[in-house]
mmCIF file of C-alpha atoms and ligand atoms in Angstrom:
data_model
loop_
_atom_site.group_PDB
_atom_site.id
_atom_site.type_symbol
_atom_site.label_atom_id
_atom_site.label_comp_id
_atom_site.label_asym_id
_atom_site.label_seq_id
_atom_site.Cartn_x
_atom_site.Cartn_y
_atom_site.Cartn_z
ATOM 1 C CA MET A 1 54.591 4.094 -51.269
ATOM 2 C CA ASN A 2 50.920 3.292 -50.783
ATOM 3 C CA ALA A 3 48.480 5.829 -49.358
ATOM 4 C CA ALA A 4 48.235 4.265 -45.937
ATOM 5 C CA VAL A 5 52.014 4.340 -45.449
ATOM 6 C CA ALA A 6 52.204 7.929 -46.707
ATOM 7 C CA ALA A 7 49.567 8.941 -44.203
ATOM 8 C CA ILE A 8 51.446 7.673 -41.130
ATOM 9 C CA LYS A 9 54.956 8.643 -42.179
ATOM 10 C CA PRO A 10 55.828 11.839 -40.213
ATOM 11 C CA ARG A 11 56.208 14.715 -42.657
ATOM 12 C CA LYS A 12 59.624 16.440 -42.669
ATOM 13 C CA PRO A 13 59.380 20.095 -41.938
ATOM 14 C CA SER A 14 60.075 22.238 -45.026
ATOM 15 C CA GLY A 15 60.696 25.853 -45.747
ATOM 16 C CA LEU A 16 62.851 28.628 -44.413
ATOM 17 C CA ALA A 17 62.128 30.515 -41.247
ATOM 18 C CA LEU A 18 63.275 34.002 -40.189
ATOM 19 C CA VAL A 19 63.428 35.168 -36.566
ATOM 20 C CA PRO A 20 64.254 38.870 -36.566
ATOM 21 C CA THR A 21 65.907 40.166 -33.354
ATOM 22 C CA MET A 22 68.061 42.944 -32.035
ATOM 23 C CA GLY A 23 70.282 40.413 -30.144
ATOM 24 C CA ALA A 24 70.886 40.274 -26.362
ATOM 25 C CA LEU A 25 69.004 37.028 -26.659
ATOM 26 C CA HIS A 26 67.058 35.455 -23.892
ATOM 27 C CA GLU A 27 64.465 32.660 -23.383
ATOM 28 C CA GLY A 28 61.834 34.699 -25.214
ATOM 29 C CA HIS A 29 63.913 34.748 -28.370
ATOM 30 C CA ALA A 30 64.796 31.074 -27.833
ATOM 31 C CA ALA A 31 61.105 30.214 -27.822
ATOM 32 C CA LEU A 32 60.752 31.896 -31.226
ATOM 33 C CA MET A 33 63.675 29.800 -32.530
ATOM 34 C CA ARG A 34 62.264 26.588 -31.125
ATOM 35 C CA THR A 35 58.827 27.253 -32.586
ATOM 36 C CA ALA A 36 60.426 28.015 -35.915
ATOM 37 C CA ARG A 37 62.497 24.866 -35.873
ATOM 38 C CA GLU A 38 59.425 22.697 -35.413
ATOM 39 C CA SER A 39 57.930 23.511 -38.754
ATOM 40 C CA ASN A 40 60.828 24.614 -40.994
ATOM 41 C CA ALA A 41 63.814 22.910 -42.572
ATOM 42 C CA ALA A 42 66.110 25.746 -41.599
ATOM 43 C CA VAL A 43 66.014 28.801 -39.333
ATOM 44 C CA VAL A 44 67.755 32.106 -39.920
ATOM 45 C CA VAL A 45 68.078 34.481 -36.938
ATOM 46 C CA SER A 46 68.919 38.099 -37.738
ATOM 47 C CA ILE A 47 70.665 40.108 -35.123
ATOM 48 C CA TYR A 48 70.651 43.793 -35.884
ATOM 49 C CA VAL A 49 70.172 46.777 -33.588
ATOM 50 C CA ASN A 50 68.307 48.835 -36.120
ATOM 51 C CA PRO A 51 69.148 52.514 -35.646
ATOM 52 C CA THR A 52 66.063 53.849 -37.427
ATOM 53 C CA GLN A 53 63.617 52.462 -34.916
ATOM 54 C CA PHE A 54 65.146 54.339 -32.006
ATOM 55 C CA GLY A 55 64.181 57.927 -31.216
ATOM 56 C CA PRO A 56 66.909 60.539 -30.580
ATOM 57 C CA ASN A 57 66.777 60.218 -26.781
ATOM 58 C CA GLU A 58 66.367 56.496 -26.644
ATOM 59 C CA ASP A 59 68.884 53.752 -25.723
ATOM 60 C CA PHE A 60 70.379 52.998 -29.161
ATOM 61 C CA ALA A 61 74.017 53.640 -28.023
ATOM 62 C CA LYS A 62 73.792 51.608 -24.829
ATOM 63 C CA TYR A 63 71.630 48.757 -26.204
ATOM 64 C CA PRO A 64 73.511 45.512 -25.247
ATOM 65 C CA ARG A 65 75.377 43.799 -28.138
ATOM 66 C CA PRO A 66 76.782 40.464 -26.807
ATOM 67 C CA LEU A 67 77.165 38.945 -30.235
ATOM 68 C CA GLU A 68 79.342 35.943 -29.254
ATOM 69 C CA ALA A 69 76.951 34.861 -26.449
ATOM 70 C CA ASP A 70 74.053 35.362 -28.852
ATOM 71 C CA CYS A 71 75.695 33.099 -31.419
ATOM 72 C CA ARG A 72 76.142 30.418 -28.773
ATOM 73 C CA ILE A 73 72.396 30.564 -28.000
ATOM 74 C CA CYS A 74 71.597 30.300 -31.713
ATOM 75 C CA GLU A 75 73.862 27.303 -32.087
ATOM 76 C CA ARG A 76 72.344 25.598 -29.061
ATOM 77 C CA GLU A 77 68.843 26.146 -30.575
ATOM 78 C CA GLY A 78 69.858 24.580 -33.877
ATOM 79 C CA VAL A 79 69.788 27.774 -35.936
ATOM 80 C CA ALA A 80 71.283 27.306 -39.402
ATOM 81 C CA VAL A 81 72.410 30.861 -40.040
ATOM 82 C CA VAL A 82 72.926 34.037 -37.947
ATOM 83 C CA PHE A 83 72.622 37.068 -40.116
ATOM 84 C CA ALA A 84 74.320 39.975 -38.349
ATOM 85 C CA PRO A 85 74.654 42.785 -40.917
ATOM 86 C CA THR A 86 76.368 46.094 -40.656
ATOM 87 C CA ASP A 87 74.601 49.421 -40.941
ATOM 88 C CA ASN A 88 76.079 49.918 -44.387
ATOM 89 C CA GLU A 89 74.662 46.600 -45.523
ATOM 90 C CA MET A 90 71.215 47.393 -44.292
ATOM 91 C CA TYR A 91 71.183 51.101 -45.206
ATOM 92 C CA PRO A 92 73.649 51.341 -48.142
ATOM 93 C CA GLY A 93 75.137 54.809 -48.547
ATOM 94 C CA SER A 94 73.337 56.363 -45.612
ATOM 95 C CA GLN A 95 73.832 57.120 -41.936
ATOM 96 C CA PRO A 96 70.432 56.361 -40.512
ATOM 97 C CA ARG A 97 71.399 56.985 -36.929
ATOM 98 C CA LEU A 98 72.165 60.613 -37.582
ATOM 99 C CA ARG A 99 69.004 61.529 -39.345
ATOM 100 C CA GLY A 100 65.506 62.120 -38.183
ATOM 101 C CA ARG A 101 62.423 61.426 -40.272
ATOM 102 C CA GLY A 102 62.305 63.544 -43.384
ATOM 103 C CA GLN A 103 66.018 64.152 -43.628
ATOM 104 C CA LEU A 104 67.164 60.606 -44.481
ATOM 105 C CA ALA A 105 69.744 59.843 -47.087
ATOM 106 C CA ALA A 106 68.002 56.535 -47.650
ATOM 107 C CA SER A 107 65.012 57.766 -49.601
ATOM 108 C CA THR A 108 62.804 54.669 -49.602
ATOM 109 C CA TRP A 109 60.787 53.827 -46.478
ATOM 110 C CA VAL A 110 58.045 51.368 -45.590
ATOM 111 C CA GLU A 111 55.267 52.612 -43.394
ATOM 112 C CA GLU A 112 52.100 51.173 -41.958
ATOM 113 C CA LEU A 113 49.710 54.012 -41.208
ATOM 114 C CA GLN A 114 46.748 52.476 -39.381
ATOM 115 C CA VAL A 115 47.742 49.990 -36.696
ATOM 116 C CA ALA A 116 50.956 51.964 -36.040
ATOM 117 C CA LYS A 117 49.193 55.233 -35.326
ATOM 118 C CA ARG A 118 48.479 55.017 -31.623
ATOM 119 C CA LEU A 119 50.229 53.787 -28.441
ATOM 120 C CA GLU A 120 53.867 53.068 -29.289
ATOM 121 C CA GLY A 121 53.500 54.904 -32.619
ATOM 122 C CA GLU A 122 52.260 58.024 -30.807
ATOM 123 C CA ARG A 123 54.924 57.963 -28.119
ATOM 124 C CA ARG A 124 57.790 56.932 -30.414
ATOM 125 C CA PRO A 125 56.934 58.785 -33.661
ATOM 126 C CA SER A 126 59.527 57.240 -35.989
ATOM 127 C CA HIS A 127 59.617 53.822 -34.352
ATOM 128 C CA PHE A 128 57.315 51.790 -36.630
ATOM 129 C CA HIS A 129 58.579 53.187 -39.874
ATOM 130 C CA GLY A 130 62.029 52.014 -38.757
ATOM 131 C CA VAL A 131 60.601 48.669 -37.833
ATOM 132 C CA CYS A 132 58.637 48.168 -41.060
ATOM 133 C CA THR A 133 61.516 49.302 -43.223
ATOM 134 C CA VAL A 134 64.073 46.963 -41.590
ATOM 135 C CA VAL A 135 61.693 44.020 -41.549
ATOM 136 C CA ALA A 136 60.847 44.569 -45.229
ATOM 137 C CA LYS A 137 64.582 44.645 -45.983
ATOM 138 C CA LEU A 138 65.097 41.446 -44.030
ATOM 139 C CA PHE A 139 62.248 39.768 -45.821
ATOM 140 C CA ASN A 140 63.734 40.787 -49.173
ATOM 141 C CA ILE A 141 67.264 39.606 -48.242
ATOM 142 C CA ILE A 142 66.359 36.269 -46.543
ATOM 143 C CA GLN A 143 63.162 35.474 -48.502
ATOM 144 C CA PRO A 144 61.706 33.284 -45.737
ATOM 145 C CA ASP A 145 58.509 31.222 -45.981
ATOM 146 C CA ARG A 146 57.649 32.026 -42.401
ATOM 147 C CA ALA A 147 58.656 34.751 -39.946
ATOM 148 C CA TYR A 148 58.289 34.542 -36.182
ATOM 149 C CA PHE A 149 57.351 37.452 -33.915
ATOM 150 C CA GLY A 150 56.565 37.625 -30.168
ATOM 151 C CA GLN A 151 53.274 38.672 -28.709
ATOM 152 C CA LYS A 152 55.408 40.579 -26.161
ATOM 153 C CA ASP A 153 55.590 43.375 -28.765
ATOM 154 C CA TYR A 154 51.902 43.102 -29.566
ATOM 155 C CA GLN A 155 51.496 46.244 -31.645
ATOM 156 C CA GLN A 156 54.597 45.420 -33.625
ATOM 157 C CA LEU A 157 53.175 41.970 -34.435
ATOM 158 C CA LYS A 158 49.927 43.517 -35.669
ATOM 159 C CA VAL A 159 51.757 46.172 -37.721
ATOM 160 C CA ILE A 160 53.867 43.502 -39.397
ATOM 161 C CA GLN A 161 50.838 41.319 -40.108
ATOM 162 C CA ARG A 162 49.142 44.266 -41.684
ATOM 163 C CA MET A 163 52.267 45.221 -43.706
ATOM 164 C CA VAL A 164 52.560 41.661 -45.025
ATOM 165 C CA ARG A 165 48.984 41.683 -46.127
ATOM 166 C CA ASP A 166 49.161 45.168 -47.658
ATOM 167 C CA LEU A 167 52.393 44.495 -49.588
ATOM 168 C CA CYS A 168 51.415 40.934 -50.624
ATOM 169 C CA TYR A 169 54.533 39.338 -49.085
ATOM 170 C CA PRO A 170 54.261 35.511 -49.615
ATOM 171 C CA ILE A 171 55.295 35.054 -45.988
ATOM 172 C CA GLU A 172 53.380 33.489 -43.124
ATOM 173 C CA ILE A 173 53.661 35.472 -39.921
ATOM 174 C CA VAL A 174 53.668 33.228 -36.877
ATOM 175 C CA SER A 175 53.103 34.754 -33.384
ATOM 176 C CA VAL A 176 54.626 33.239 -30.271
ATOM 177 C CA PRO A 177 53.254 33.767 -26.721
ATOM 178 C CA THR A 178 55.236 35.964 -24.311
ATOM 179 C CA VAL A 179 57.802 34.126 -22.232
ATOM 180 C CA ARG A 180 57.914 35.343 -18.624
ATOM 181 C CA GLU A 181 60.193 35.072 -15.682
ATOM 182 C CA ALA A 182 58.921 32.856 -12.841
ATOM 183 C CA ASP A 183 57.222 35.789 -11.138
ATOM 184 C CA GLY A 184 55.497 36.963 -14.297
ATOM 185 C CA LEU A 185 57.749 39.774 -15.606
ATOM 186 C CA ALA A 186 57.945 39.566 -19.436
ATOM 187 C CA MET A 187 61.487 38.733 -20.558
ATOM 188 C CA SER A 188 63.110 41.587 -22.344
ATOM 189 C CA SER A 189 66.629 42.511 -23.386
ATOM 190 C CA ARG A 190 66.022 45.809 -21.533
ATOM 191 C CA ASN A 191 65.392 44.024 -18.151
ATOM 192 C CA ARG A 192 69.160 43.944 -17.809
ATOM 193 C CA TYR A 193 69.155 47.744 -17.308
ATOM 194 C CA LEU A 194 67.135 47.337 -14.102
ATOM 195 C CA SER A 195 68.769 47.556 -10.630
ATOM 196 C CA PRO A 196 67.678 44.741 -8.205
ATOM 197 C CA ASP A 197 65.132 47.148 -6.607
ATOM 198 C CA GLU A 198 63.793 48.231 -9.980
ATOM 199 C CA ARG A 199 63.598 44.612 -11.114
ATOM 200 C CA ALA A 200 61.371 43.862 -8.087
ATOM 201 C CA GLN A 201 59.178 46.914 -8.761
ATOM 202 C CA ALA A 202 58.859 46.182 -12.510
ATOM 203 C CA LEU A 203 56.471 43.389 -11.614
ATOM 204 C CA VAL A 204 53.723 46.018 -11.342
ATOM 205 C CA LEU A 205 53.273 45.871 -15.089
ATOM 206 C CA TRP A 206 52.221 42.236 -14.871
ATOM 207 C CA LYS A 207 50.194 42.884 -11.750
ATOM 208 C CA ALA A 208 48.325 45.737 -13.501
ATOM 209 C CA LEU A 209 47.548 43.543 -16.533
ATOM 210 C CA ASN A 210 46.208 40.836 -14.253
ATOM 211 C CA CYS A 211 44.098 43.351 -12.381
ATOM 212 C CA ALA A 212 42.475 44.331 -15.723
ATOM 213 C CA ARG A 213 41.969 40.695 -16.584
ATOM 214 C CA ASP A 214 40.319 39.950 -13.179
ATOM 215 C CA LEU A 215 37.984 42.909 -13.482
ATOM 216 C CA PHE A 216 37.115 41.866 -17.023
ATOM 217 C CA ALA A 217 36.423 38.326 -15.824
ATOM 218 C CA LYS A 218 34.109 39.758 -13.158
ATOM 219 C CA GLY A 219 32.096 41.541 -15.873
ATOM 220 C CA GLU A 220 33.646 44.994 -16.101
ATOM 221 C CA ARG A 221 33.285 46.240 -19.696
ATOM 222 C CA ASP A 222 34.095 49.968 -19.268
ATOM 223 C CA PRO A 223 37.548 50.560 -20.765
ATOM 224 C CA GLN A 224 38.063 53.686 -18.741
ATOM 225 C CA ARG A 225 37.586 51.795 -15.438
ATOM 226 C CA LEU A 226 39.980 49.084 -16.494
ATOM 227 C CA GLN A 227 42.569 51.705 -17.549
ATOM 228 C CA THR A 228 42.141 53.562 -14.262
ATOM 229 C CA ALA A 229 42.559 50.332 -12.321
ATOM 230 C CA MET A 230 45.782 49.472 -14.207
ATOM 231 C CA ALA A 231 47.158 53.023 -13.578
ATOM 232 C CA GLN A 232 46.431 52.627 -9.858
ATOM 233 C CA VAL A 233 48.418 49.398 -9.695
ATOM 234 C CA ILE A 234 51.361 51.053 -11.484
ATOM 235 C CA ALA A 235 51.192 53.953 -9.021
ATOM 236 C CA THR A 236 51.905 51.493 -6.122
ATOM 237 C CA ALA A 237 55.553 51.217 -7.265
ATOM 238 C CA PRO A 238 57.506 54.384 -6.416
ATOM 239 C CA ALA A 239 60.120 53.745 -9.151
ATOM 240 C CA ALA A 240 57.445 53.288 -11.863
ATOM 241 C CA ARG A 241 55.978 56.014 -14.063
ATOM 242 C CA LEU A 242 53.138 55.163 -16.367
ATOM 243 C CA ASP A 243 53.365 56.079 -20.030
ATOM 244 C CA TYR A 244 50.064 54.472 -21.053
ATOM 245 C CA ALA A 245 47.661 51.762 -19.888
ATOM 246 C CA GLU A 246 44.980 51.124 -22.497
ATOM 247 C CA ILE A 247 42.428 48.653 -23.715
ATOM 248 C CA ALA A 248 42.369 48.322 -27.446
ATOM 249 C CA ASP A 249 40.835 46.278 -30.268
ATOM 250 C CA GLY A 250 43.003 43.154 -30.656
ATOM 251 C CA GLU A 251 43.417 43.596 -34.372
ATOM 252 C CA THR A 252 43.301 47.350 -35.181
ATOM 253 C CA LEU A 253 44.518 48.527 -31.782
ATOM 254 C CA GLU A 254 41.836 51.273 -31.874
ATOM 255 C CA GLN A 255 40.185 52.489 -28.719
ATOM 256 C CA ARG A 256 37.054 50.737 -27.413
ATOM 257 C CA GLN A 257 33.721 52.072 -26.201
ATOM 258 C CA LYS A 258 32.945 48.704 -24.605
ATOM 259 C CA VAL A 259 35.521 45.974 -23.904
ATOM 260 C CA LYS A 260 35.130 42.624 -25.673
ATOM 261 C CA ARG A 261 36.769 39.249 -25.345
ATOM 262 C CA GLY A 262 39.918 39.276 -27.623
ATOM 263 C CA ASP A 263 40.620 42.926 -26.845
ATOM 264 C CA VAL A 264 44.085 43.615 -25.490
ATOM 265 C CA ALA A 265 45.335 45.440 -22.382
ATOM 266 C CA LEU A 266 48.587 47.205 -23.166
ATOM 267 C CA ILE A 267 50.967 48.968 -20.754
ATOM 268 C CA ALA A 268 54.111 51.056 -21.204
ATOM 269 C CA ALA A 269 55.806 52.333 -18.092
ATOM 270 C CA PHE A 270 59.225 53.611 -17.091
ATOM 271 C CA VAL A 271 60.796 51.819 -14.136
ATOM 272 C CA GLY A 272 63.619 54.085 -13.152
ATOM 273 C CA ALA A 273 65.044 55.159 -16.543
ATOM 274 C CA THR A 274 64.038 51.950 -18.325
ATOM 275 C CA ARG A 275 60.943 51.880 -20.492
ATOM 276 C CA LEU A 276 59.116 48.564 -20.412
ATOM 277 C CA ILE A 277 56.059 47.311 -22.296
ATOM 278 C CA ASP A 278 53.766 44.434 -21.734
ATOM 279 C CA ASN A 279 50.319 43.274 -22.719
ATOM 280 C CA LEU A 280 47.625 40.686 -22.080
ATOM 281 C CA ILE A 281 44.761 39.517 -24.324
ATOM 282 C CA LEU A 282 41.432 39.569 -22.492
HETATM 283 P P1 LIG B 301 63.820 42.248 -29.906
HETATM 284 O O1 LIG B 301 65.168 41.608 -29.959
HETATM 285 O O2 LIG B 301 63.466 42.821 -28.618
HETATM 286 O O3 LIG B 301 63.608 43.167 -31.061
HETATM 287 O O4 LIG B 301 62.773 41.033 -30.114
HETATM 288 C C1 LIG B 301 62.903 40.157 -31.254
HETATM 289 C C2 LIG B 301 61.684 39.310 -31.254
HETATM 290 O O5 LIG B 301 61.562 38.597 -29.998
HETATM 291 C C3 LIG B 301 60.352 40.120 -31.383
HETATM 292 O O6 LIG B 301 59.486 39.407 -32.247
HETATM 293 C C4 LIG B 301 59.859 40.100 -29.948
HETATM 294 O O7 LIG B 301 58.444 40.241 -29.838
HETATM 295 C C5 LIG B 301 60.289 38.746 -29.445
HETATM 296 N N1 LIG B 301 60.365 38.718 -28.014
HETATM 297 C C6 LIG B 301 60.967 39.600 -27.183
HETATM 298 N N2 LIG B 301 60.780 39.280 -25.911
HETATM 299 C C7 LIG B 301 59.949 38.163 -25.912
HETATM 300 C C8 LIG B 301 59.332 37.384 -24.857
HETATM 301 N N3 LIG B 301 59.525 37.665 -23.580
HETATM 302 N N4 LIG B 301 58.561 36.347 -25.246
HETATM 303 C C9 LIG B 301 58.338 36.081 -26.551
HETATM 304 N N5 LIG B 301 58.874 36.818 -27.583
HETATM 305 C C10 LIG B 301 59.685 37.810 -27.273
#
């Protein structure tokens, strides 16, 4: 083939993609699969509700597990393999659900100690060591060329990027923008816990983030003022209780003295008993 023909012939996507999920799949997950399909020869979706990333009083037991419906979505999206392991396959010889940090039968853990420190890491102390450990295991089992993560879990994305760099994984981490409902609520498997009234009130997270973005666009650079404004919006919904509303450095997630473009506004709030998170890059 001469060079001119080679240049115009569309290149076949090559490589193996991994899309790690906990199942209860929705359009946000489907967007990850579609993005992965565009530039890979095959896509593996893992479906595993990882016990070690849940705190003792969190929703591990009631987390939805509609495996058959999930497999249909994967099939529709052209996924080559669904990897849905058991606890014993992921944590051989241990019962991770029963053990807190420090008393685990599994004695090897993967931890990221910088980006994971604040925000979710502070409120959910064992969350990211569970996430890093399970993602490292999935990387070792599947050995993908690329792995796809949603910006919806912004801190998780940054923790994984950092882990991959620190541990020299030969894997490209691809981030995918947050998929939202028509009114702006970020899609989440946990949205199905919300009653119709809570679902309506949950929109305050998105409203609060937009309020921060508008103030930033008008020239506000004081993180405290943006945080207070976000908290005030959350307070307008009687069913909502703020966990945190913060502006952080877009890479390290450290606190800011002065807000800059590329920083991120992050919110966690309970709506009724359901804890939701969302974020927006400024
Ligand atoms: P989960 O099943 O909640 O652990 O999420 C699996 C992956 O899907 C993670 O990388 C999430 O960030 C991503 N994800 C979840 N919700 C969304 C969304 N609304 N838009 C884009 N990605 C998402």
